[in-house]
PDB file of N, CA and C in Angstrom:
ATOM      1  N   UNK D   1      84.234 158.434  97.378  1.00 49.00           N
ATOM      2  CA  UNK D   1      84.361 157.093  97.936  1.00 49.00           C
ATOM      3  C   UNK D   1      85.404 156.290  97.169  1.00 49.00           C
ATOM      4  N   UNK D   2      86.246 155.521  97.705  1.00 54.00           N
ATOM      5  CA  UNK D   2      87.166 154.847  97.182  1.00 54.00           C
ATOM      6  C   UNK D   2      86.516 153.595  96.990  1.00 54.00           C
ATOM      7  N   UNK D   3      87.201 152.542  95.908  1.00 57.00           N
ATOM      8  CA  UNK D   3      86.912 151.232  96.131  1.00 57.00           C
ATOM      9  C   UNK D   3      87.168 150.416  96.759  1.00 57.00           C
ATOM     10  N   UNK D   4      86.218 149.062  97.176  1.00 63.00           N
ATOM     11  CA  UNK D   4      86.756 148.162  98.037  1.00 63.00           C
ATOM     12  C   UNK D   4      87.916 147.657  97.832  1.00 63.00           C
ATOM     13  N   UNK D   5      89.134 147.731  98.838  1.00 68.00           N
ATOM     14  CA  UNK D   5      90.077 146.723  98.657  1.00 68.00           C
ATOM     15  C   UNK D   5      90.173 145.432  98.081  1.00 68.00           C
ATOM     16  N   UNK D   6      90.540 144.674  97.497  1.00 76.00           N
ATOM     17  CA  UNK D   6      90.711 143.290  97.076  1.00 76.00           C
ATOM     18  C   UNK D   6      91.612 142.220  97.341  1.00 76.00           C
ATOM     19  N   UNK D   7      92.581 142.712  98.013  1.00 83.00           N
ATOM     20  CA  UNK D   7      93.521 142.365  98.545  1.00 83.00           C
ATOM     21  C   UNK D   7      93.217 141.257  99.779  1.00 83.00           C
ATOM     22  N   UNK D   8      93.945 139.962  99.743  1.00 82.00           N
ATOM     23  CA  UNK D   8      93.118 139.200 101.183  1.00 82.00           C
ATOM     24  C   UNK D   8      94.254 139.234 101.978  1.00 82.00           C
ATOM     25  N   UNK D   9      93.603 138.974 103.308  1.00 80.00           N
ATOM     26  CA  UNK D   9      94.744 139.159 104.192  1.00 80.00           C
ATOM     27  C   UNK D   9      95.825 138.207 104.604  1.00 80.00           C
ATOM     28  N   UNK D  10      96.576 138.585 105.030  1.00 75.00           N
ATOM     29  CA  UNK D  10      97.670 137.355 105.400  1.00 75.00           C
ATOM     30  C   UNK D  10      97.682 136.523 106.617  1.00 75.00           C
ATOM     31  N   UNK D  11      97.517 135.204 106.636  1.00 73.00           N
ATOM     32  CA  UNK D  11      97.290 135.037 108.277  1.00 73.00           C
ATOM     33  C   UNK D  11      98.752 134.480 108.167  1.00 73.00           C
ATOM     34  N   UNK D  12      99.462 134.385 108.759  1.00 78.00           N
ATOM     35  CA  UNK D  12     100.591 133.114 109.543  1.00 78.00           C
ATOM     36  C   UNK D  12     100.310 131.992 110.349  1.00 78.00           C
ATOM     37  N   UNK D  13     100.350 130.824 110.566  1.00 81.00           N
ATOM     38  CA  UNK D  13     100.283 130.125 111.372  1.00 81.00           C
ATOM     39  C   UNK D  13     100.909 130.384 112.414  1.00 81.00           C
ATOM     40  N   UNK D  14     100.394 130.396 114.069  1.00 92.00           N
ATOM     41  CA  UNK D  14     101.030 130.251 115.066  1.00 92.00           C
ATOM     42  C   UNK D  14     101.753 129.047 115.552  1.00 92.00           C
ATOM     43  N   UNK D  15     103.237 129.146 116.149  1.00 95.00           N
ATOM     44  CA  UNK D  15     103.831 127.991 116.349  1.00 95.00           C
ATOM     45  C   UNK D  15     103.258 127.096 117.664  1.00 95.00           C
ATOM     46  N   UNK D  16     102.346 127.504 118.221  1.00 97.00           N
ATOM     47  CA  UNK D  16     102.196 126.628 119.451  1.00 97.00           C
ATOM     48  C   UNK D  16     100.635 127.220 119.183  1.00 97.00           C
ATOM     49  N   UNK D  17     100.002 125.661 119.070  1.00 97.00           N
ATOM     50  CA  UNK D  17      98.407 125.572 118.800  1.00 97.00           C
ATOM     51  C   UNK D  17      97.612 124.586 120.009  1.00 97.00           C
ATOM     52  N   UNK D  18      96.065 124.824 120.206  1.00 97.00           N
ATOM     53  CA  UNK D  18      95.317 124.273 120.781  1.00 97.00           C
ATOM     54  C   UNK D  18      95.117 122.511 120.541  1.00 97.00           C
ATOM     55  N   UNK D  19      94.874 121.548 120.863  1.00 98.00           N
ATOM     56  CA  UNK D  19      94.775 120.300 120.624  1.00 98.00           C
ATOM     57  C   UNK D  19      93.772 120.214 119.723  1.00 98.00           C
ATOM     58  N   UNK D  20      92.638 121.392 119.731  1.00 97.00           N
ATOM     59  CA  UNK D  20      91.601 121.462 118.825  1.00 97.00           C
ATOM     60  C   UNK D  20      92.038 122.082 117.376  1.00 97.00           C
ATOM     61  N   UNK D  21      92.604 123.041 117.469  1.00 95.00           N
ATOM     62  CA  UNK D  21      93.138 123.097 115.873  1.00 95.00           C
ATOM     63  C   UNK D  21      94.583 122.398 115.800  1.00 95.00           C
ATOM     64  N   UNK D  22      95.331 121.975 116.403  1.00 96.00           N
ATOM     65  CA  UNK D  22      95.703 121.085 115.399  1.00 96.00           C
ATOM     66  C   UNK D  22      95.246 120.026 115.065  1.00 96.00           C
ATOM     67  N   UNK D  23      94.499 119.532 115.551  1.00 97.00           N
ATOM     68  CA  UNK D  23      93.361 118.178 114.851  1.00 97.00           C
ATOM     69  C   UNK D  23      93.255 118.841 113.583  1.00 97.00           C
ATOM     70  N   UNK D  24      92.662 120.168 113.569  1.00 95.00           N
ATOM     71  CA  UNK D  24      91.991 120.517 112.376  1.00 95.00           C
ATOM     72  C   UNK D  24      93.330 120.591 111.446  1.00 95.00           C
ATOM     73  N   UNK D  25      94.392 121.505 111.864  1.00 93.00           N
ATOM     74  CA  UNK D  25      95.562 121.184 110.773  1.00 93.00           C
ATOM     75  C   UNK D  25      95.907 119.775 110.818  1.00 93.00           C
ATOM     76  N   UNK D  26      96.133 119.241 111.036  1.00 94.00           N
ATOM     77  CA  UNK D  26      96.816 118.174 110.800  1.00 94.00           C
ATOM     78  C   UNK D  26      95.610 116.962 109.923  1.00 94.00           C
ATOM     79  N   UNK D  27      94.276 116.579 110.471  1.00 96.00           N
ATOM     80  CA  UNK D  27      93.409 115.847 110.054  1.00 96.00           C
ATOM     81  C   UNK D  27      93.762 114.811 111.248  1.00 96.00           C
ATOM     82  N   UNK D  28      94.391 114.794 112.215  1.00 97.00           N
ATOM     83  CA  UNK D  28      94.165 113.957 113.446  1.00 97.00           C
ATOM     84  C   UNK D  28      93.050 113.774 114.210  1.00 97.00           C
ATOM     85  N   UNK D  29      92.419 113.479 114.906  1.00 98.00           N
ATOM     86  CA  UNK D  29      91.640 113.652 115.720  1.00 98.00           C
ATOM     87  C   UNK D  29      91.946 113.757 117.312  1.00 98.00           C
ATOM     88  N   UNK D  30      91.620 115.066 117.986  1.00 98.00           N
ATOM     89  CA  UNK D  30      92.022 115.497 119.138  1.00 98.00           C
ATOM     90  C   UNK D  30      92.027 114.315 120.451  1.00 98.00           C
ATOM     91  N   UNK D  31      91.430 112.845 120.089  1.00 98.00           N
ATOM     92  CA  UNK D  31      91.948 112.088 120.747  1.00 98.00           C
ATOM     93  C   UNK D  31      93.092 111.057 120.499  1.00 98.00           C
ATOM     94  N   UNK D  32      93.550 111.203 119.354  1.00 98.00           N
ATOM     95  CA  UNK D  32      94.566 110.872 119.019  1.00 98.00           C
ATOM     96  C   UNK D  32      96.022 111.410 119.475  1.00 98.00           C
ATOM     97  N   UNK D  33      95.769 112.756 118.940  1.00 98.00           N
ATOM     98  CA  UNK D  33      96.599 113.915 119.626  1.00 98.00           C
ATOM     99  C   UNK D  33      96.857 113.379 121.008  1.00 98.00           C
ATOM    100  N   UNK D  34      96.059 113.421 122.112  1.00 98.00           N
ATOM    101  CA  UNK D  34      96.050 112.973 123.530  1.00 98.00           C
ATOM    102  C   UNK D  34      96.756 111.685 123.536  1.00 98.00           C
ATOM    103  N   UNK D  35      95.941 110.548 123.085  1.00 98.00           N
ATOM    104  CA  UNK D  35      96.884 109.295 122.784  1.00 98.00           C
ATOM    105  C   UNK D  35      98.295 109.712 122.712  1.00 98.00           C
ATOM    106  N   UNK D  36      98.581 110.180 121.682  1.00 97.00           N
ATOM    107  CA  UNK D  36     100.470 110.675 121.600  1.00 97.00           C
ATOM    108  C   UNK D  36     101.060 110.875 122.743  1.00 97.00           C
ATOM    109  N   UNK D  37     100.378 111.665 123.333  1.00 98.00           N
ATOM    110  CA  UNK D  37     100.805 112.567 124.465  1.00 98.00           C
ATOM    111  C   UNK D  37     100.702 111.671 125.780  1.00 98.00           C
ATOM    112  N   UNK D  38      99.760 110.659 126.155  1.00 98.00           N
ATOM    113  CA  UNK D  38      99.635 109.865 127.188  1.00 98.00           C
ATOM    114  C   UNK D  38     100.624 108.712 127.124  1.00 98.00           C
ATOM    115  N   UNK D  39     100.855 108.347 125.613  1.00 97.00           N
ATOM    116  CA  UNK D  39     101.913 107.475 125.682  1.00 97.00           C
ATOM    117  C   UNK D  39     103.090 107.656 125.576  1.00 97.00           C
ATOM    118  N   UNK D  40     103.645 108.942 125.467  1.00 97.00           N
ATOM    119  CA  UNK D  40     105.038 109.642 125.449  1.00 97.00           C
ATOM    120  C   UNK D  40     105.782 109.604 123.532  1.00 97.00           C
ATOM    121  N   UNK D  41     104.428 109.289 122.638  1.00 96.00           N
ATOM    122  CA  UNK D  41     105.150 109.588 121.769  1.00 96.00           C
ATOM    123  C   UNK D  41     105.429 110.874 121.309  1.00 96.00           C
ATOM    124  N   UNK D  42     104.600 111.623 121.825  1.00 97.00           N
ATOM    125  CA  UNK D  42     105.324 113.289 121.643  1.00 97.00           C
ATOM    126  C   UNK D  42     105.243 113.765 123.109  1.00 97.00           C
ATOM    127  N   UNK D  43     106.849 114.496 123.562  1.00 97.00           N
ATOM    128  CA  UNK D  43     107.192 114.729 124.471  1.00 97.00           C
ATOM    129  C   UNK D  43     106.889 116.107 124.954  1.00 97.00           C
ATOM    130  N   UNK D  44     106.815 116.390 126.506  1.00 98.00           N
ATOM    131  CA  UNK D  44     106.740 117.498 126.875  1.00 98.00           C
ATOM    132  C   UNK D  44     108.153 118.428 126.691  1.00 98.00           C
ATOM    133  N   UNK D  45     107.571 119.631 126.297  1.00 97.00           N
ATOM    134  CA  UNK D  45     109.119 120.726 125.949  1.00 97.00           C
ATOM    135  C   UNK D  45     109.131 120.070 124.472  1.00 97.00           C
ATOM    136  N   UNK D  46     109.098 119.419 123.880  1.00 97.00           N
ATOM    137  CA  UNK D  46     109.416 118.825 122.149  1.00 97.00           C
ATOM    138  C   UNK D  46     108.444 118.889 121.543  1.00 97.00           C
ATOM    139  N   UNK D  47     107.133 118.438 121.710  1.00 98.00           N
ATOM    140  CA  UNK D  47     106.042 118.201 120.746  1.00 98.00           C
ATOM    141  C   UNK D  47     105.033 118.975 121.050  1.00 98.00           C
ATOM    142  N   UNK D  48     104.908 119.276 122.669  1.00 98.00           N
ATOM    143  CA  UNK D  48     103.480 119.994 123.297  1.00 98.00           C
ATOM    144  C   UNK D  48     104.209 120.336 124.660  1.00 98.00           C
ATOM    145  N   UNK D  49     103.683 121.924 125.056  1.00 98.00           N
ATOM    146  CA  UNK D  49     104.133 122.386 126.382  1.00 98.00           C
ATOM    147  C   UNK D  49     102.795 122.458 126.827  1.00 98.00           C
ATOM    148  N   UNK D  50     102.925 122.918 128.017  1.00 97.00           N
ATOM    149  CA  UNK D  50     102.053 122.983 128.961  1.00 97.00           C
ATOM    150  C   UNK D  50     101.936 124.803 129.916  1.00 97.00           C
ATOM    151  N   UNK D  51     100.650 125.470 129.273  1.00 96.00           N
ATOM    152  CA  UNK D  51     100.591 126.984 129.528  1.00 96.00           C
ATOM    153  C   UNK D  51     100.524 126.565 131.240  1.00 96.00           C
ATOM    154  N   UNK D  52     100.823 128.466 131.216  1.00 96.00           N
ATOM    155  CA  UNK D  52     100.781 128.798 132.736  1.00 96.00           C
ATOM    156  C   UNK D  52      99.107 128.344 133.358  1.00 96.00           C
ATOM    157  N   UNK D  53      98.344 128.297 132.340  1.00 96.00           N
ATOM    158  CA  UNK D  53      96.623 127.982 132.616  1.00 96.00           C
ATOM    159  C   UNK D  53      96.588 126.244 132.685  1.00 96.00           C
ATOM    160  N   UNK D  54      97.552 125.551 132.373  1.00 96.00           N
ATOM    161  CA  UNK D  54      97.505 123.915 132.632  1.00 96.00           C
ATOM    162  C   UNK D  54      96.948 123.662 131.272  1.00 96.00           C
ATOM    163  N   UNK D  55      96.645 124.736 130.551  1.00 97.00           N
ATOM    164  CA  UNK D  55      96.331 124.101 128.849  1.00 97.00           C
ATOM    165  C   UNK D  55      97.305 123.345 127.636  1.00 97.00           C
ATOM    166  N   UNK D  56      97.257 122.639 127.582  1.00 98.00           N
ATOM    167  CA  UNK D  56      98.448 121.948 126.434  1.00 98.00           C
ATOM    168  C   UNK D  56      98.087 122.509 125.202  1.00 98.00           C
ATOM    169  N   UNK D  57      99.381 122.956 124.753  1.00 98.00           N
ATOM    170  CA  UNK D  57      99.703 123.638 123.823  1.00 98.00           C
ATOM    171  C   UNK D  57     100.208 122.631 122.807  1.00 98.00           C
ATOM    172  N   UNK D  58     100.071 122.789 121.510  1.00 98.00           N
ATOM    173  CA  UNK D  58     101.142 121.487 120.458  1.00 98.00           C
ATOM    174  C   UNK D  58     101.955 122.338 119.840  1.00 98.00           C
ATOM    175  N   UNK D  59     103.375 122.297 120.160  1.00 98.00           N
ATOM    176  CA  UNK D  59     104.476 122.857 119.074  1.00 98.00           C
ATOM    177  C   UNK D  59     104.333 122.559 117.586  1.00 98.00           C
ATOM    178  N   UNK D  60     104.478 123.071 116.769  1.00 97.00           N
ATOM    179  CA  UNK D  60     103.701 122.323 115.192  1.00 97.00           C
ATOM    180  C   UNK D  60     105.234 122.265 114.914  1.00 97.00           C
ATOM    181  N   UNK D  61     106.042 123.127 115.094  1.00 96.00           N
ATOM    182  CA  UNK D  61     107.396 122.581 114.614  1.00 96.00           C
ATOM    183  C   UNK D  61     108.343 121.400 115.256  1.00 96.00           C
ATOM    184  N   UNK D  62     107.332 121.221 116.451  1.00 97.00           N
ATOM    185  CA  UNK D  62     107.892 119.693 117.152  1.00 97.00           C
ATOM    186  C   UNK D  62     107.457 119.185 116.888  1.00 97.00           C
ATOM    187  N   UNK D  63     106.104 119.025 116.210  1.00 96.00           N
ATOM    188  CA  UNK D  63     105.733 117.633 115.582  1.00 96.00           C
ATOM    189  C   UNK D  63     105.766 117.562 113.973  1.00 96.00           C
ATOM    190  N   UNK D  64     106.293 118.608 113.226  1.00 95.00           N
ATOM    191  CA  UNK D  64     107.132 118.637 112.167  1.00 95.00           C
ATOM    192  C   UNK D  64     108.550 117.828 112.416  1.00 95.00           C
ATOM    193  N   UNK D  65     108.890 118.340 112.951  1.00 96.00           N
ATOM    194  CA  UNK D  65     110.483 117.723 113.128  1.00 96.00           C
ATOM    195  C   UNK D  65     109.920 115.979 113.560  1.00 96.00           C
ATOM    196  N   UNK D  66     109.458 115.431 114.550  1.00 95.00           N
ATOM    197  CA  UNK D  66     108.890 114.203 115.048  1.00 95.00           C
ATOM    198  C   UNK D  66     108.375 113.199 113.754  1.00 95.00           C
ATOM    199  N   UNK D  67     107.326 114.261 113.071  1.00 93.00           N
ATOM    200  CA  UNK D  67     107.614 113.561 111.478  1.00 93.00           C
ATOM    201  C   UNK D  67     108.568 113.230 110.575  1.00 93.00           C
ATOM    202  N   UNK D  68     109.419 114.171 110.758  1.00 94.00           N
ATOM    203  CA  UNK D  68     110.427 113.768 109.653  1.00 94.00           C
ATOM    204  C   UNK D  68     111.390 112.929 110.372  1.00 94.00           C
ATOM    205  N   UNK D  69     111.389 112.904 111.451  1.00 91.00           N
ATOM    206  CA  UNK D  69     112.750 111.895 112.038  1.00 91.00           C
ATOM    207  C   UNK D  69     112.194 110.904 111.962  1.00 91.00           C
ATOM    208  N   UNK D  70     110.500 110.396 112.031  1.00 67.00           N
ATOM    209  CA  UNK D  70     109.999 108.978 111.803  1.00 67.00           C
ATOM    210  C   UNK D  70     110.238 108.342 110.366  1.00 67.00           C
ATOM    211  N   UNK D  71     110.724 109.190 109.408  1.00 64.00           N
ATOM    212  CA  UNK D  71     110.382 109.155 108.534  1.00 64.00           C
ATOM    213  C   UNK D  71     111.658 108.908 107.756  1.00 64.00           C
ATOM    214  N   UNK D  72     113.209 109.282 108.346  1.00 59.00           N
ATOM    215  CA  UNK D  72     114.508 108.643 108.152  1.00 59.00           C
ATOM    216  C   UNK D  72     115.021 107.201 108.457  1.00 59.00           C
TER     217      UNK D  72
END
């Protein structure tokens, strides 16, 4: 018998997330998220797309970038 591995695994973040985890990454709250989105501060195609299932997706690198341009 060999020993258990110890090694942990690697996750990556995916670039296009659920409204529910990115609340959780970010510390937003998933009606906030919506707020953004109803008032056009994060745009469709830029901040959040929209799946072939009508599910909104959040680009994390569009609302990376959206941060830092608020932020110049």
């Amino acid at each position: 018998m060999s020993t258990a591995d110890n090694t942990q695994p690697f996750v990556q973040s995916a670039r296009f997330v659920t409204i529910k985890l990115c609340a959780t990454m970010t510390g937003l709250s998933p009606a906030a998220i919506e707020k953004r989105i109803e008032r056009g501060h994060w745009l469709e195609n830029k901040e959040w797309r929209r799946g072939r299932d009508g599910r909104i997706w959040i680009d994390t690198k569009g609302i990376e970038a959206w941060v830092l341009q608020a932020t110049e």
